[in-house]
Tab-separated table of N, CA and C in Angstrom:
chain	number	residue	atom	x	y	z
A	1	UNK	N	101.195	151.917	67.979
A	1	UNK	CA	100.172	152.519	68.567
A	1	UNK	C	99.237	152.352	69.204
A	2	UNK	N	98.705	150.932	69.754
A	2	UNK	CA	97.943	150.347	70.317
A	2	UNK	C	98.529	151.067	72.305
A	3	UNK	N	99.892	150.650	72.398
A	3	UNK	CA	100.233	151.193	73.355
A	3	UNK	C	99.214	152.904	73.842
A	4	UNK	N	99.713	153.591	72.627
A	4	UNK	CA	99.615	154.982	72.476
A	4	UNK	C	97.673	154.843	72.669
A	5	UNK	N	97.479	154.374	71.943
A	5	UNK	CA	95.721	154.088	72.390
A	5	UNK	C	95.328	153.890	73.686
A	6	UNK	N	96.151	152.982	74.310
A	6	UNK	CA	95.942	152.868	75.971
A	6	UNK	C	96.294	153.384	76.842
A	7	UNK	N	97.266	154.289	76.457
A	7	UNK	CA	97.487	155.079	77.589
A	7	UNK	C	96.804	156.435	76.809
A	8	UNK	N	96.221	157.004	75.913
A	8	UNK	CA	95.146	157.727	75.806
A	8	UNK	C	94.220	157.518	76.735
A	9	UNK	N	93.248	156.157	76.837
A	9	UNK	CA	92.400	155.817	77.514
A	9	UNK	C	92.188	155.993	78.467
A	10	UNK	N	93.443	155.755	79.377
A	10	UNK	CA	93.797	155.741	80.584
A	10	UNK	C	93.868	156.975	81.426
A	11	UNK	N	94.606	157.639	80.393
A	11	UNK	CA	94.726	159.609	81.050
A	11	UNK	C	93.023	159.948	80.494
A	12	UNK	N	92.388	159.343	79.548
A	12	UNK	CA	91.109	160.013	79.583
A	12	UNK	C	89.977	159.009	81.152
A	13	UNK	N	90.179	158.159	81.293
A	13	UNK	CA	89.719	157.632	82.367
A	13	UNK	C	90.056	158.636	83.400
A	14	UNK	N	91.291	158.980	83.774
A	14	UNK	CA	91.483	159.335	84.940
A	14	UNK	C	91.405	161.035	84.767
A	15	UNK	N	90.995	161.275	83.945
A	15	UNK	CA	90.700	162.883	83.684
A	15	UNK	C	89.135	162.863	84.097
A	16	UNK	N	88.353	161.791	83.821
A	16	UNK	CA	86.978	161.918	83.896
A	16	UNK	C	86.758	161.402	85.528
A	17	UNK	N	87.649	160.853	86.013
A	17	UNK	CA	87.656	160.368	87.623
A	17	UNK	C	87.808	161.519	88.358
A	18	UNK	N	88.983	162.327	88.115
A	18	UNK	CA	89.174	163.809	88.477
A	18	UNK	C	88.277	164.873	88.250
A	19	UNK	N	87.383	164.888	87.411
A	19	UNK	CA	86.175	165.634	86.983
A	19	UNK	C	85.030	164.946	87.964
A	20	UNK	N	84.594	163.769	88.110
A	20	UNK	CA	83.508	163.437	88.739
A	20	UNK	C	84.080	163.827	90.822
A	21	UNK	N	85.187	163.497	90.994
A	21	UNK	CA	85.490	163.908	92.339
A	21	UNK	C	85.459	165.274	92.352
A	22	UNK	N	86.349	165.908	91.230
A	22	UNK	CA	85.593	167.541	91.635
A	22	UNK	C	84.716	168.001	91.828
A	23	UNK	N	83.581	167.399	91.003
A	23	UNK	CA	82.039	167.323	91.231
A	23	UNK	C	81.316	167.131	92.271
A	24	UNK	N	81.805	165.918	92.619
A	24	UNK	CA	81.442	165.778	93.872
A	24	UNK	C	81.656	166.368	95.763
A	25	UNK	N	82.772	167.111	95.309
A	25	UNK	CA	83.105	168.313	96.011
A	25	UNK	C	82.478	169.086	95.975
A	26	UNK	N	82.462	169.630	95.048
A	26	UNK	CA	81.292	171.051	95.201
A	26	UNK	C	79.905	170.232	95.256
A	27	UNK	N	79.721	169.242	95.313
A	27	UNK	CA	78.334	168.949	95.798
A	27	UNK	C	78.217	168.978	97.191
A	28	UNK	N	79.139	168.428	97.935
A	28	UNK	CA	79.265	168.009	99.241
A	28	UNK	C	79.217	169.873	99.746
A	29	UNK	N	80.173	170.533	99.162
A	29	UNK	CA	80.374	172.313	99.867
A	29	UNK	C	79.115	172.844	99.515
A	30	UNK	N	78.326	172.148	98.617
A	30	UNK	CA	76.369	173.407	98.270
A	30	UNK	C	77.291	174.394	97.310
A	31	UNK	N	78.156	173.690	96.159
A	31	UNK	CA	78.453	174.447	95.174
A	31	UNK	C	78.232	173.903	93.830
A	32	UNK	N	77.481	173.485	93.351
A	32	UNK	CA	77.216	172.913	92.196
A	32	UNK	C	75.197	172.783	91.532
A	33	UNK	N	74.876	172.904	90.528
A	33	UNK	CA	73.551	173.628	90.252
A	33	UNK	C	73.190	172.005	90.266
A	34	UNK	N	71.817	172.508	89.513
A	34	UNK	CA	70.836	171.349	89.855
A	34	UNK	C	71.352	170.134	88.234
A	35	UNK	N	71.535	170.533	87.387
A	35	UNK	CA	71.852	169.598	86.193
A	35	UNK	C	73.136	169.046	86.638
A	36	UNK	N	74.308	169.409	87.233
A	36	UNK	CA	75.160	168.453	87.630
A	36	UNK	C	75.070	167.593	88.817
A	37	UNK	N	74.288	168.151	89.445
A	37	UNK	CA	74.034	167.296	90.747
A	37	UNK	C	73.090	166.242	90.223
A	38	UNK	N	72.493	166.291	89.897
A	38	UNK	CA	71.818	165.005	89.004
A	38	UNK	C	72.844	164.256	88.234
A	39	UNK	N	73.893	164.686	87.689
A	39	UNK	CA	74.879	163.833	86.876
A	39	UNK	C	75.731	163.013	87.532
A	40	UNK	N	76.205	163.656	88.623
A	40	UNK	CA	77.059	163.180	89.964
A	40	UNK	C	76.148	162.204	90.574
A	41	UNK	N	74.926	162.433	91.115
A	41	UNK	CA	73.911	161.489	91.830
A	41	UNK	C	73.845	159.769	90.946
A	42	UNK	N	74.001	160.346	89.827
A	42	UNK	CA	73.870	159.457	88.848
A	42	UNK	C	75.019	157.827	89.035
A	43	UNK	N	76.153	158.615	88.617
A	43	UNK	CA	77.436	158.374	88.265
A	43	UNK	C	77.466	157.401	89.900
A	44	UNK	N	77.764	158.251	90.999
A	44	UNK	CA	77.381	158.065	92.458
A	44	UNK	C	76.879	156.647	92.753
A	45	UNK	N	75.724	156.500	92.022
A	45	UNK	CA	74.825	155.478	92.229
A	45	UNK	C	75.661	154.085	91.608
A	46	UNK	N	76.475	154.080	91.018
A	46	UNK	CA	77.669	153.067	90.047
A	46	UNK	C	78.634	152.842	90.367
A	47	UNK	N	79.479	153.942	91.511
A	47	UNK	CA	80.584	153.700	90.909
A	47	UNK	C	81.058	153.912	92.652
A	48	UNK	N	81.637	152.526	92.734
A	48	UNK	CA	81.693	152.518	94.347
A	48	UNK	C	83.109	153.170	94.919
A	49	UNK	N	84.247	153.698	94.149
A	49	UNK	CA	85.419	154.677	94.251
A	49	UNK	C	84.303	156.030	94.314
A	50	UNK	N	83.637	156.062	93.719
A	50	UNK	CA	83.168	157.509	94.164
A	50	UNK	C	82.777	157.599	95.500
A	51	UNK	N	81.633	156.359	95.892
A	51	UNK	CA	80.859	156.373	96.969
A	51	UNK	C	81.841	156.659	98.164
A	52	UNK	N	83.131	155.680	97.962
A	52	UNK	CA	84.381	155.399	98.886
A	52	UNK	C	84.293	157.298	99.033
A	53	UNK	N	84.474	157.922	98.380
A	53	UNK	CA	84.588	159.432	98.274
A	53	UNK	C	83.826	159.953	98.896
A	54	UNK	N	82.707	160.398	98.418
A	54	UNK	CA	81.639	160.666	98.840
A	54	UNK	C	81.609	160.465	100.490
A	55	UNK	N	81.915	159.324	101.303
A	55	UNK	CA	82.072	158.996	102.540
A	55	UNK	C	83.159	159.869	103.086
A	56	UNK	N	84.172	159.921	102.422
A	56	UNK	CA	85.173	160.673	103.225
A	56	UNK	C	85.257	162.064	102.988
A	57	UNK	N	84.303	162.315	102.404
A	57	UNK	CA	84.383	164.028	102.028
A	57	UNK	C	83.363	164.603	102.843
A	58	UNK	N	82.097	163.804	103.319
A	58	UNK	CA	81.498	163.760	104.568
A	58	UNK	C	81.761	164.160	105.910
A	59	UNK	N	82.687	162.760	105.841
A	59	UNK	CA	83.736	162.845	107.028
A	59	UNK	C	84.319	164.080	107.468
A	60	UNK	N	84.897	164.258	106.437
A	60	UNK	CA	85.694	165.777	106.457
A	60	UNK	C	84.975	166.883	106.889
A	61	UNK	N	83.955	167.180	106.076
A	61	UNK	CA	83.195	168.734	106.110
A	61	UNK	C	82.457	168.160	107.618
A	62	UNK	N	82.377	167.218	108.567
A	62	UNK	CA	81.655	167.165	109.504
A	62	UNK	C	82.561	167.456	110.488
A	63	UNK	N	83.955	167.017	110.054
A	63	UNK	CA	84.629	167.558	111.320
A	63	UNK	C	85.161	168.976	111.395
A	64	UNK	N	85.155	169.342	110.259
A	64	UNK	CA	85.211	170.666	110.017
A	64	UNK	C	84.442	171.808	110.657
A	65	UNK	N	83.140	171.046	110.499
A	65	UNK	CA	81.918	171.827	111.246
A	65	UNK	C	81.510	171.482	112.775
A	66	UNK	N	82.500	170.560	113.409
A	66	UNK	CA	82.306	170.307	114.284
A	66	UNK	C	81.122	169.361	114.379
A	67	UNK	N	80.701	168.583	113.958
A	67	UNK	CA	79.883	167.818	114.094
A	67	UNK	C	79.905	166.753	114.193
A	68	UNK	N	80.880	165.978	115.080
A	68	UNK	CA	81.448	164.507	115.549
A	68	UNK	C	80.822	164.266	116.638
A	69	UNK	N	80.760	163.216	117.279
A	69	UNK	CA	80.319	162.727	118.167
A	69	UNK	C	81.316	162.966	119.644
A	70	UNK	N	80.861	162.734	120.521
A	70	UNK	CA	81.912	163.368	121.649
A	70	UNK	C	82.866	162.039	121.781
A	71	UNK	N	82.805	161.110	121.434
A	71	UNK	CA	83.499	159.778	121.608
A	71	UNK	C	83.383	159.251	120.358
A	72	UNK	N	84.294	158.470	119.651
A	72	UNK	CA	84.331	157.705	118.605
A	72	UNK	C	84.767	155.931	119.047
A	73	UNK	N	84.295	155.424	118.193
A	73	UNK	CA	84.577	154.092	118.085
A	73	UNK	C	86.120	153.643	118.607
A	74	UNK	N	85.988	152.843	119.470
A	74	UNK	CA	87.591	151.984	119.392
A	74	UNK	C	88.669	152.057	118.311
A	75	UNK	N	88.353	151.294	117.106
A	75	UNK	CA	88.856	151.190	116.260
A	75	UNK	C	88.927	152.106	115.247
A	76	UNK	N	88.460	153.341	115.318
A	76	UNK	CA	87.953	154.030	114.603
A	76	UNK	C	89.438	155.126	113.717
A	77	UNK	N	90.325	154.717	114.485
A	77	UNK	CA	91.542	155.226	113.956
A	77	UNK	C	92.346	153.991	113.253
A	78	UNK	N	92.087	153.150	113.399
A	78	UNK	CA	92.488	151.482	112.307
A	78	UNK	C	91.686	151.541	111.213
A	79	UNK	N	90.350	152.085	111.057
A	79	UNK	CA	90.048	151.962	109.863
A	79	UNK	C	90.482	153.284	108.970
A	80	UNK	N	90.713	154.533	109.864
A	80	UNK	CA	90.876	155.584	108.952
A	80	UNK	C	92.296	155.404	108.579
A	81	UNK	N	93.658	154.559	109.429
A	81	UNK	CA	94.838	154.249	108.774
A	81	UNK	C	94.682	153.402	107.674
A	82	UNK	N	93.717	152.221	107.245
A	82	UNK	CA	93.920	151.717	106.026
A	82	UNK	C	93.114	152.081	105.150
A	83	UNK	N	91.755	153.352	105.445
A	83	UNK	CA	91.645	153.800	104.716
A	83	UNK	C	92.675	154.170	103.435
A	84	UNK	N	93.728	154.853	104.331
A	84	UNK	CA	94.527	155.922	104.109
A	84	UNK	C	95.843	155.471	103.267
A	85	UNK	N	95.946	154.186	104.015
A	85	UNK	CA	96.654	152.744	103.310
A	85	UNK	C	96.563	152.463	102.071
A	86	UNK	N	94.986	152.472	101.923
A	86	UNK	CA	94.479	152.281	100.645
A	86	UNK	C	94.549	152.942	99.488
A	87	UNK	N	94.617	154.295	99.635
A	87	UNK	CA	94.571	155.176	98.868
A	87	UNK	C	96.138	155.543	97.903
A	88	UNK	N	95.831	155.629	96.930
A	88	UNK	CA	96.875	155.295	95.624
A	88	UNK	C	98.091	157.076	96.179
A	89	UNK	N	98.796	156.170	95.788
A	89	UNK	CA	100.540	157.389	95.680
A	89	UNK	C	100.289	158.480	94.930
A	90	UNK	N	100.186	159.893	94.456
A	90	UNK	CA	100.325	160.758	93.548
A	90	UNK	C	101.126	160.135	92.388
A	91	UNK	N	101.295	160.678	91.734
A	91	UNK	CA	102.231	160.413	90.623
A	91	UNK	C	102.963	161.422	90.544
């Protein structure tokens, strides 16, 4: 019984994070209403993982819109590689 409850809590936490990431993506794309923006911003203030996601989403958005500098810092590729390596693998 305790294992099932732990699994349910873990699944609920994963669903909650997926929702937060989805809302964050919508916010970056300017597709979220004001009430949801307020909720996402409050969570963003206290969630380090969501803050990292925020940074990545804005970098992706900047790349897609052509808003990158002419030259990048030499360690840029290494930092991207480290971030990719730190991402969890899909289940």
